[in-house]
XYZ file of C-alpha atoms in Angstrom:
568
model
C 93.528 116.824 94.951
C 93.500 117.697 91.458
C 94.965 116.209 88.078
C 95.166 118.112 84.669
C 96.580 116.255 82.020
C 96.408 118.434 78.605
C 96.177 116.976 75.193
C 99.649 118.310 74.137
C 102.038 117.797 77.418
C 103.139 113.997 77.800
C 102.638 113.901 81.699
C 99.894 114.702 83.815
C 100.362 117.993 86.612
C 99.165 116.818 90.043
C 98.156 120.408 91.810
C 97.214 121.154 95.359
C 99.766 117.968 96.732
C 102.393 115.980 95.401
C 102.296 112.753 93.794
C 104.444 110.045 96.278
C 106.982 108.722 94.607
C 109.116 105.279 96.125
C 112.417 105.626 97.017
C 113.761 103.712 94.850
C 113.170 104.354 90.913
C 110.391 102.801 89.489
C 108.804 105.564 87.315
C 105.525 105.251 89.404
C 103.853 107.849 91.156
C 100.582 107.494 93.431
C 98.166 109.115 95.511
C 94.997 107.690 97.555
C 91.952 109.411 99.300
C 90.197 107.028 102.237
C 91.674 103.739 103.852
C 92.403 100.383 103.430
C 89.907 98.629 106.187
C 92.219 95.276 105.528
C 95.524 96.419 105.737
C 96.960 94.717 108.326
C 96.056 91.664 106.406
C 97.444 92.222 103.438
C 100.538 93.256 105.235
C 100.889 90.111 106.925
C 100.195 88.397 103.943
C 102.673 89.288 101.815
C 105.538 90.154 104.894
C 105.557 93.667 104.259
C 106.581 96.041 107.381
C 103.856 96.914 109.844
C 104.706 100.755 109.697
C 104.358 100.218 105.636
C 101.584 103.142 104.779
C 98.893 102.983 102.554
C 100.737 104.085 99.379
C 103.511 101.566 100.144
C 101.272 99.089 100.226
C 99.389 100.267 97.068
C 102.880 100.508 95.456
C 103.389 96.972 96.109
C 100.470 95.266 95.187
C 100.588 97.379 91.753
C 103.955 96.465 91.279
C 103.502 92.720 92.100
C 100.000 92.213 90.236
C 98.391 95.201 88.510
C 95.982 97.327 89.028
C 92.656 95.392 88.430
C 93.467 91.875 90.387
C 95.499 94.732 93.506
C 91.514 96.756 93.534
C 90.096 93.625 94.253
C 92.728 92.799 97.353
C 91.494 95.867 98.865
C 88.852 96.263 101.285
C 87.208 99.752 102.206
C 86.560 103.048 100.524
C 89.949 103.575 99.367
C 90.475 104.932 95.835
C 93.592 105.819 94.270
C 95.691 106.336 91.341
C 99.267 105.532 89.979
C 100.875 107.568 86.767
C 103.203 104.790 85.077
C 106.031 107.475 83.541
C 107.654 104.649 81.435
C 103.878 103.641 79.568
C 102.978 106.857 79.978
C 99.866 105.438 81.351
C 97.451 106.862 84.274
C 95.709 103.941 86.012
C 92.406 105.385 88.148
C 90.715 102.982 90.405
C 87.325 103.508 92.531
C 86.394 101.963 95.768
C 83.921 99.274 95.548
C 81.624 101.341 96.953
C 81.848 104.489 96.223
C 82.461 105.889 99.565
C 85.884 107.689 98.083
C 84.375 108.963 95.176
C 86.316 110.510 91.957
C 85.182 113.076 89.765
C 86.090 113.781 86.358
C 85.615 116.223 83.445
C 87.012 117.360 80.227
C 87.641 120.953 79.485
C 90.006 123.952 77.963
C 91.931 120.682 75.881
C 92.459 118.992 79.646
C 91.317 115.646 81.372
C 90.854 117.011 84.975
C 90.485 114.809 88.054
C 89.626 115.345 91.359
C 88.850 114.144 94.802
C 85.539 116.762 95.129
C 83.550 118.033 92.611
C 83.866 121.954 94.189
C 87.432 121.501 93.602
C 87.110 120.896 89.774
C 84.136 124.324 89.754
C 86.962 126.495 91.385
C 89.823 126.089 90.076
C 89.850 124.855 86.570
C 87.264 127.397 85.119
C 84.685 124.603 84.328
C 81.266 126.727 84.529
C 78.582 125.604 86.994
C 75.769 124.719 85.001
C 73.084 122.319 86.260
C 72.736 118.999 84.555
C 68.619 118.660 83.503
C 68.179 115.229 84.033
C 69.951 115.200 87.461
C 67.760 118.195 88.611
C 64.804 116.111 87.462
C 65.474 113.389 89.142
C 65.862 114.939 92.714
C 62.799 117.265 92.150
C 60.960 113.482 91.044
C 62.523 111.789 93.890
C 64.704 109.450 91.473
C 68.234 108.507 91.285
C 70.504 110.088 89.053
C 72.695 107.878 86.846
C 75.772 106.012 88.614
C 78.117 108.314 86.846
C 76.321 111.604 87.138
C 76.429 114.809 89.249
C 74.389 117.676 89.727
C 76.560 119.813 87.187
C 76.410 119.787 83.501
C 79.854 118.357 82.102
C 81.261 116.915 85.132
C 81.231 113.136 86.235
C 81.683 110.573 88.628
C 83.744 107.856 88.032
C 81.228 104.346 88.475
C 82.345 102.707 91.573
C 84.223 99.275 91.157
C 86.405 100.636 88.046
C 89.911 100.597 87.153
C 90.146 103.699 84.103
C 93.039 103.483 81.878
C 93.830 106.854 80.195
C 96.734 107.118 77.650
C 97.207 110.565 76.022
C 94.757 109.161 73.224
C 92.445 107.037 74.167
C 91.472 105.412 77.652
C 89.595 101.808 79.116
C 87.336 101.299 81.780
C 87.589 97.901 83.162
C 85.085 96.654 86.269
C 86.600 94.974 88.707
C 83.281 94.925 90.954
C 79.733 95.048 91.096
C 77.234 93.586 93.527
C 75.801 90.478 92.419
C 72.931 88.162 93.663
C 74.950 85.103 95.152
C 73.817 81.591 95.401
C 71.831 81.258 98.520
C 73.793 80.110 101.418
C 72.528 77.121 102.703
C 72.758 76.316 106.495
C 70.878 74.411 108.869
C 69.633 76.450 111.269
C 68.685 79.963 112.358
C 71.802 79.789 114.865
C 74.124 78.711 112.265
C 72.990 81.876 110.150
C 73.498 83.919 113.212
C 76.659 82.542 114.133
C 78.168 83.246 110.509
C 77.076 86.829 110.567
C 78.380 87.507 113.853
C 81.739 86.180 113.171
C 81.692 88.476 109.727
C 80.424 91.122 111.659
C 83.514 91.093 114.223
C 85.956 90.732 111.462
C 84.571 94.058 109.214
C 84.088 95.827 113.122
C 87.805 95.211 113.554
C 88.794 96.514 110.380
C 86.635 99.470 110.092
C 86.807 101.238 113.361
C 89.754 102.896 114.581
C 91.457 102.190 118.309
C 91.031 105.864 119.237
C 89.288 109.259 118.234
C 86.092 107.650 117.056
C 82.899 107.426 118.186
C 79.604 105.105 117.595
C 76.679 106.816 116.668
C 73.723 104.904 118.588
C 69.665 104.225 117.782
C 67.300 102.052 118.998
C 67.289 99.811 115.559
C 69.900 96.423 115.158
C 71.819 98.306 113.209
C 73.908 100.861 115.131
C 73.697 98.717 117.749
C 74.834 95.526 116.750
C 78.013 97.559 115.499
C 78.315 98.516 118.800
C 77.687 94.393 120.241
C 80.494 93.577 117.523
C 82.799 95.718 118.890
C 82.168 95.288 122.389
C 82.379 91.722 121.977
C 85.803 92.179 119.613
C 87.065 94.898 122.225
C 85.852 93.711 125.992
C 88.356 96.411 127.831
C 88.431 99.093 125.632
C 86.251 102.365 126.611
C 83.680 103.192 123.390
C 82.756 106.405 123.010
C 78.809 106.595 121.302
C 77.005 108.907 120.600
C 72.555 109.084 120.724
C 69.950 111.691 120.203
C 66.978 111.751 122.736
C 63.274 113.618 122.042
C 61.334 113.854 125.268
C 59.019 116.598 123.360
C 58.188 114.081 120.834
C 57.561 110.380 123.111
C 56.355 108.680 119.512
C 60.504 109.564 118.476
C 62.340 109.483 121.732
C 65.035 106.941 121.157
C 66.457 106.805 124.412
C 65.352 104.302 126.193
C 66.415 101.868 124.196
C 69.972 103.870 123.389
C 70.473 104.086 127.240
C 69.890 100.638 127.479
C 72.073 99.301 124.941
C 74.538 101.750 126.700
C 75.001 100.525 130.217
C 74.589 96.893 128.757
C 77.638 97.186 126.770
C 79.343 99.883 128.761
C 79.576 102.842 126.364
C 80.523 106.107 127.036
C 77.364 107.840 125.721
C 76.749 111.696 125.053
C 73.143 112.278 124.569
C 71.992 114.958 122.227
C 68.482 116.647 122.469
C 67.438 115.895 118.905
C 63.779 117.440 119.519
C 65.410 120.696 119.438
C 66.879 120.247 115.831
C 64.389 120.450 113.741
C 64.759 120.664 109.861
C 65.423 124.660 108.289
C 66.030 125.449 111.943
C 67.908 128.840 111.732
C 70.989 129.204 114.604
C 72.256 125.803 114.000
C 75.860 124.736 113.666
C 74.404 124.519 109.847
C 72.864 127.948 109.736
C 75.173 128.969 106.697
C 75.050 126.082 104.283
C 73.072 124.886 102.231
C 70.438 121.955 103.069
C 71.829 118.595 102.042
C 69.959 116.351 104.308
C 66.734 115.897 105.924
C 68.043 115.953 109.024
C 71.343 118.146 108.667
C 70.844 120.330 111.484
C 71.247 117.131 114.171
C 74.215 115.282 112.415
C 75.641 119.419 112.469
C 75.358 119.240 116.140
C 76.560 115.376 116.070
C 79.752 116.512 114.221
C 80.267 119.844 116.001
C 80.428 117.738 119.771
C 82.328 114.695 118.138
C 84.976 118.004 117.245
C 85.104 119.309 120.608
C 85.457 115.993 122.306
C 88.732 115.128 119.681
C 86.917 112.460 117.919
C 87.645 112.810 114.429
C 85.708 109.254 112.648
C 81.818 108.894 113.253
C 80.792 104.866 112.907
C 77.414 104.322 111.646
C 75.066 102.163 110.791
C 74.127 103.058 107.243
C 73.142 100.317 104.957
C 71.629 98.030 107.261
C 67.948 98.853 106.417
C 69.173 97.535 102.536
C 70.966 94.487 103.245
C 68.996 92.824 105.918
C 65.789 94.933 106.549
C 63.244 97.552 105.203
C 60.396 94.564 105.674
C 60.720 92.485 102.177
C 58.387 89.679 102.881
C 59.914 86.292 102.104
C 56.450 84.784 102.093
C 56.232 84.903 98.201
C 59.786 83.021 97.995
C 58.211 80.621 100.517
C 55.361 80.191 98.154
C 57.103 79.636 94.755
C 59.658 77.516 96.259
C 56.864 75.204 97.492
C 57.721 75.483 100.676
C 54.057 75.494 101.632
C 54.661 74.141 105.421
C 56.579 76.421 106.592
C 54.661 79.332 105.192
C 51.731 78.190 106.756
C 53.407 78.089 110.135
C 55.255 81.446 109.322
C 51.872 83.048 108.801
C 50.171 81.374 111.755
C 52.674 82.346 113.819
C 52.234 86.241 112.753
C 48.427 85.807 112.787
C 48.634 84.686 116.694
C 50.850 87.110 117.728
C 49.081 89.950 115.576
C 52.420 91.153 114.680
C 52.364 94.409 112.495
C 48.154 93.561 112.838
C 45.499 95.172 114.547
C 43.339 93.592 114.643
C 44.993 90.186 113.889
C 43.129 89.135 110.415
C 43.998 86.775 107.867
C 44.223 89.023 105.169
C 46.473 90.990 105.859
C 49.671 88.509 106.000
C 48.106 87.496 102.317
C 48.623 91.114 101.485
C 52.305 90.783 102.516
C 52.892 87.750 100.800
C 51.837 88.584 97.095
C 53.870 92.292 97.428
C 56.988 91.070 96.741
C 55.767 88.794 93.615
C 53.501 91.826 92.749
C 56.048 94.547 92.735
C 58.677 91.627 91.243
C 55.982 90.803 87.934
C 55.844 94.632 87.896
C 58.987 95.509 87.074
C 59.829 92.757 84.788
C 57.172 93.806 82.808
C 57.657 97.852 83.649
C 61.381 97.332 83.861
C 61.430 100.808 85.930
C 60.560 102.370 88.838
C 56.853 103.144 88.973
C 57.446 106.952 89.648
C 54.793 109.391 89.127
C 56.219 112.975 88.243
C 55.544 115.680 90.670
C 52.851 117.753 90.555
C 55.228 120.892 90.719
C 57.241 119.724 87.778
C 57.631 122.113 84.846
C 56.075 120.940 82.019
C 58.958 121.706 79.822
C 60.321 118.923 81.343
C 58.221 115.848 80.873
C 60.697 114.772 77.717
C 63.376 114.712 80.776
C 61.635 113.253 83.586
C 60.365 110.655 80.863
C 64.402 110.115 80.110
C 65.047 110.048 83.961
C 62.508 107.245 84.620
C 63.639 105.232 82.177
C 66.945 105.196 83.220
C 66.511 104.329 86.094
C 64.476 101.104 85.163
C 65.585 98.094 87.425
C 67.624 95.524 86.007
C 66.462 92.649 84.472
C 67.026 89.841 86.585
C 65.026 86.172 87.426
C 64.825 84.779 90.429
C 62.908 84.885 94.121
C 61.016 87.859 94.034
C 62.190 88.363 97.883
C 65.809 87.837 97.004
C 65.744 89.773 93.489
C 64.274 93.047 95.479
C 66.731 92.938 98.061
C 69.352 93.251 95.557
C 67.698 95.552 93.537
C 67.430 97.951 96.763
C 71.455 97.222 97.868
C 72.212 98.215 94.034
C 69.836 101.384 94.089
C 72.630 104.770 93.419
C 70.372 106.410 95.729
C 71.802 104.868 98.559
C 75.565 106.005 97.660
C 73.698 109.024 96.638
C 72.457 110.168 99.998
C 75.265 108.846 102.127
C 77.760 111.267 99.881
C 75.683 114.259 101.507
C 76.406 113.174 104.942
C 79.917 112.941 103.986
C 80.542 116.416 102.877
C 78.484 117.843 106.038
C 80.603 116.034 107.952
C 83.920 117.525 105.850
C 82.527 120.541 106.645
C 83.421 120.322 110.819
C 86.350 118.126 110.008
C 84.824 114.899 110.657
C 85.154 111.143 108.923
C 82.064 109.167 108.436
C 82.552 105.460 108.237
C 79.726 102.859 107.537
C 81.028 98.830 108.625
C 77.454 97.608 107.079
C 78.526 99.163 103.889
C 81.622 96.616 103.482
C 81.386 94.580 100.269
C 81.757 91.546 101.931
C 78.487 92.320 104.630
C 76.696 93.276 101.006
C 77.886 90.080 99.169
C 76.312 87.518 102.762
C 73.438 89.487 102.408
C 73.116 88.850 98.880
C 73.208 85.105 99.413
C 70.554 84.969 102.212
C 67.278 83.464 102.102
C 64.455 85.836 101.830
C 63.163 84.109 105.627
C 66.979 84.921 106.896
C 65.923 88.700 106.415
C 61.899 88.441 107.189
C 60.303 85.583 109.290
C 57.235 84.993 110.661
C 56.215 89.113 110.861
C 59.458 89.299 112.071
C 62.273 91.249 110.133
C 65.897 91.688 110.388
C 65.849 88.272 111.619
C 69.223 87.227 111.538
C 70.754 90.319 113.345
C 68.416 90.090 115.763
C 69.666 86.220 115.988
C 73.058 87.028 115.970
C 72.622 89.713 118.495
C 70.740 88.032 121.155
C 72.436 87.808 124.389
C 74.498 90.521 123.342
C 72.216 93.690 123.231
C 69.368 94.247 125.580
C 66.324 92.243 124.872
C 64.100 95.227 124.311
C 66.506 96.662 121.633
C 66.631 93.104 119.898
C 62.607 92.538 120.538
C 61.972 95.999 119.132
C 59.663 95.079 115.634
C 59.321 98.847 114.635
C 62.411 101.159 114.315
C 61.293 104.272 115.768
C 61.644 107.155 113.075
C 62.342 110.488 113.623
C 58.924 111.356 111.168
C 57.550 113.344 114.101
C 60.554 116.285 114.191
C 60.513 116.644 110.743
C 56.378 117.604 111.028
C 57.359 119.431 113.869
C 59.525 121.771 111.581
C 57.834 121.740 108.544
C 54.337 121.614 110.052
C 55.424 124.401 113.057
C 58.166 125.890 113.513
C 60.376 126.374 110.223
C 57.161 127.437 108.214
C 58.508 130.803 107.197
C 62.158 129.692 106.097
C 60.492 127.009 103.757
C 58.331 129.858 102.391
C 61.247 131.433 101.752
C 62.441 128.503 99.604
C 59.655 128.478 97.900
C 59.539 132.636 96.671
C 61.828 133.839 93.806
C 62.977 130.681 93.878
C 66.075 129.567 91.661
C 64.397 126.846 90.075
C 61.361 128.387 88.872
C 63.867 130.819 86.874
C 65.341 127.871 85.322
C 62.732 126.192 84.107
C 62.003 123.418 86.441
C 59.797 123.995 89.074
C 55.840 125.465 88.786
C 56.375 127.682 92.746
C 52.614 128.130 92.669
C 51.763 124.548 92.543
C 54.713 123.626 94.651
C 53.216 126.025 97.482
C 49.919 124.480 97.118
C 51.007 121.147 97.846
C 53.360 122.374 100.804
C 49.987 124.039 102.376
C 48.393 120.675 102.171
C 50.621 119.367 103.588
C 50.530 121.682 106.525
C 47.107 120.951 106.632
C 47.376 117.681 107.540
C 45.973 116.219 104.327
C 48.908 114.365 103.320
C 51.831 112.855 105.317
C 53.967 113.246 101.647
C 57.251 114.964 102.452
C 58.473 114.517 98.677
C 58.616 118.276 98.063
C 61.331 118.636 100.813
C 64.011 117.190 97.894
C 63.022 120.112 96.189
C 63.501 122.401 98.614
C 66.624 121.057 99.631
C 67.823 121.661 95.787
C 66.371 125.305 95.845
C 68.713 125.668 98.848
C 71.561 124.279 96.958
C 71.250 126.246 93.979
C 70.779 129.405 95.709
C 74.526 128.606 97.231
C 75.721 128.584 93.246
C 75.441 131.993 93.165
């Protein structure tokens, strides 16, 4: 899709499709990119017909309500927008999320919009220039701004906004943003689990299609308690999954735990050897472009077999890690909140079962209890991340990198240090950041991703949790694990330690994909833009081939070098 609207024509020229336009005259016209995960509800809601599509159903709620208080009926990464002919208004609204994302620029006299940022490089004659302080970031391993891209000139549009443009000015209005909610108070653990399993059903439902899908399966509560919802939600129904094995590297080799989750529930699982998909690989499915993930060259092969087995939307469980894991102690919540007897019992219980300690020591669970409250005083005073630049940085650029780190200073925000970090990590652009990668790799083999955990309302529970919901005694992920049990294997909801997949990615970069990330690293793009020092960038690569560091932040830049190379 792509919009010009010029400075002197009254109406904006939708190119590449058609704007839909109702039957009967209204002078609106829409289009929409992604899906409404709560149609059928809002359908039933207001009576409309069941075979009503997604732009009737936009068409009404606009007409019956506006566009603000309509975006904020809508569930799912659905974005859209409606020219009003008779205002001569264009009304452009983002998903909550971001998982549809809009881009926007303004060039040659025109306001251009578009669905993909490519589209807006190759066909308007906007010139691909590389935005500094975006560049910085990645080579820094920081965010860039909400709003930003990697091009100079061209933008995002924030998620959670409705933009008003008129021929002479325009509004932004924000509909959404993700807040830190009052804490939920319940009475027990199984109340807590019981309330996120009946959420997690609901967003299953609406999220995952009857047919030509597929789940794709780990040995962490994440995946797989998207695959207990739906099993639970759909008791007849075969479920396709998907699951990567590594019998080459034991310390990653997932299956065990995917296989039993599998026959538990009764999925029809297609393993993958991931141990042969190691990152830079050459003659992979992703041979030809350029490296957008860590680990493109097994979600390649993931997409390529969902293809050839018709499935055309991959279910995963992104955004779990942020909303109910990544091991946030709640012991410093515990402690402020004088909750002193429990934390003593939470901490004897991890001491005695040496949890996460070996050996068992008392010092160690004191460690874990002052982080949070020492990372929380931190940034309050900092108010940023405490990002050091890297080594390989030009120093031409320390005036940027200094501009990049401060914008991405946390916000300011009091409260439990347990519950304020949470929040702070759900909020984090890198996370819509990364995911957007996956996305276009899987655009590239014709393939949907689709993320339940990612649903506003999973974000929104999460964010009114008590920190010991999330962490408790050692134990993290608590309440999935709660709501989970009986449903998933015990040794997939007993597992403490997600297994990671740390061991390919030495196995590439350590072994066998030496020479293409030399390659990277020799005439290398950045270097002749003023970024990157390739001498010093080599010398910490060799290191870390050595063995002397386990560091693998210089991978973002040669991921970028492989991007920018594809500019040309």
């Amino acid at each position: 899709m792509l919009i010009r609207w010029a400075t002197f024509s009254p109406d904006p020229v939708l190119l590449d499709t058609e704007w839909v336009t109702p039957s009967q005259p209204t002078g609106l016209s829409l289009w929409s990119i992604g899906y409404i995960a709560n149609r059928g509800e809002l359908i039933h809601r207001y009576g409309l017909s069941r075979q009503s599509s997604t732009l009737d159903l936009l068409l009404f709620l606009f007409q019956k309500m506006g566009a603000a208080a309509s975006a904020r009926l809508v569930t799912g990464p659905c974005s859209w927008i409606v020219w009003d002919s008779a205002q001569k208004l264009l009304f452009v609204v983002s998903d909550r999320m971001g998982l549809a994302p809009l881009y926007h620029a303004q060039f040659a006299g025109c306001l251009w919009i578009a669905d993909d940022e490519d589209v807006l490089l190759t066909k308007t004659g906007i010139p691909r220039q590389a935005n500094p302080s975006a560049i910085v970031a990645k080579i820094v391993s920081l965010s860039m701004l909400e709003d930003e891209t990697i091009y100079q000139g061209i933008y995002k549009l924030t998620p959670g906004t409705v933009w008003t443009c008129a021929s002479n000015h325009s509004s932004r209005l924000t509909y959404w943003r993700a807040k830190l909610q009052p804490v939920l108070h319940l009475k027990s653990n199984q109340e807590y689990a019981e309330a996120l399993r009946a959420l997690l059903i609901q967003v299953v439902d609406e999220h995952v299609p009857r047919e030509q899908f597929a789940l794709t399966l780990s040995s962490g509560m994440d995946s797989s308690s998207l695959a207990g919802a739906l099993r639970l939600l759909r008791p007849n129904d075969r479920i396709p999954s998907l699951g990567w094995s590594m019998p080459e590297l034991p310390d990653g080799n997932e299956k065990e735990w995917i296989l039993a989750t599998s026959q538990k529930l009764d999925l029809d699982l297609t393993e993958l050897r991931a141990d042969q998909l190691w990152p830079l690989k050459p003659s992979s499915p992703c041979e030809e472009l350029p490296q957008m993930t860590a680990y493109q060259e097994i979600w390649g092969v993931a997409c390529s077999e969902a293809r050839k087995k018709g499935i055309r939307v991959l279910i995963t469980g992104a955004m779990g890690d942020q909303c109910f894991g990544n091991f946030i102690c709640s012991y410093s919540d515990l402690l402020l909140s004088l909750r002193w007897i429990e934390l003593g019992q939470q901490i004897r219980h991890e001491w005695v079962q040496g949890y996460y300690i070996r050996p068992p020591d008392w010092k160690t669970p004191l460690r874990r209890s002052l982080r949070p409250l020492k990372q929380y005083i931190e940034n309050l005073l900092l108010h940023r991340k405490q990002v050091a630049p890297a080594s390989w940085l030009h120093p031409s650029q320390q005036v940027v990198y200094e501009r990049v780190r401060y914008a991405n200073r946390r916000p300011f925000k009091l409260g439990l240090p347990a519950r304020v970090m949470r929040w702070w990590q759900i909020i984090d652009p890198e996370n819509l950041q990364n995911i957007l990668q996956f996305h276009k790799l899987a655009q590239k083999f014709g393939i949907e991703m689709r993320h339940p955990l990612w649903d506003h309302r999973i974000l929104e529970f999460a964010l009114q949790l008590p920190a010991e919901q999330t962490y408790q005694a050692g134990t993290h992920k608590i309440i999935l694990r709660n709501a989970m049990c009986g449903v998933l294997p015990d040794m997939v909801v007993e597992l403490r330690n997600k297994i990671s997949m740390f061991s390919l990615f030495h196995r590439g970069l350590r072994e066998r994909s030496i020479e293409q990330a030399m390659v990277l690293m020799t005439n290398m793009r950045l270097a002749d833009m003023g970024y990157v020092l390739p001498s010093e960038l080599q010398a910490v690569y060799q290191r870390y081939v050595g063995g002397e560091t386990d560091d693998q932040n210089f991978f973002f830049t040669l991921m970028l070098e492989s991007q920018v190379r594809a500019w040309h």
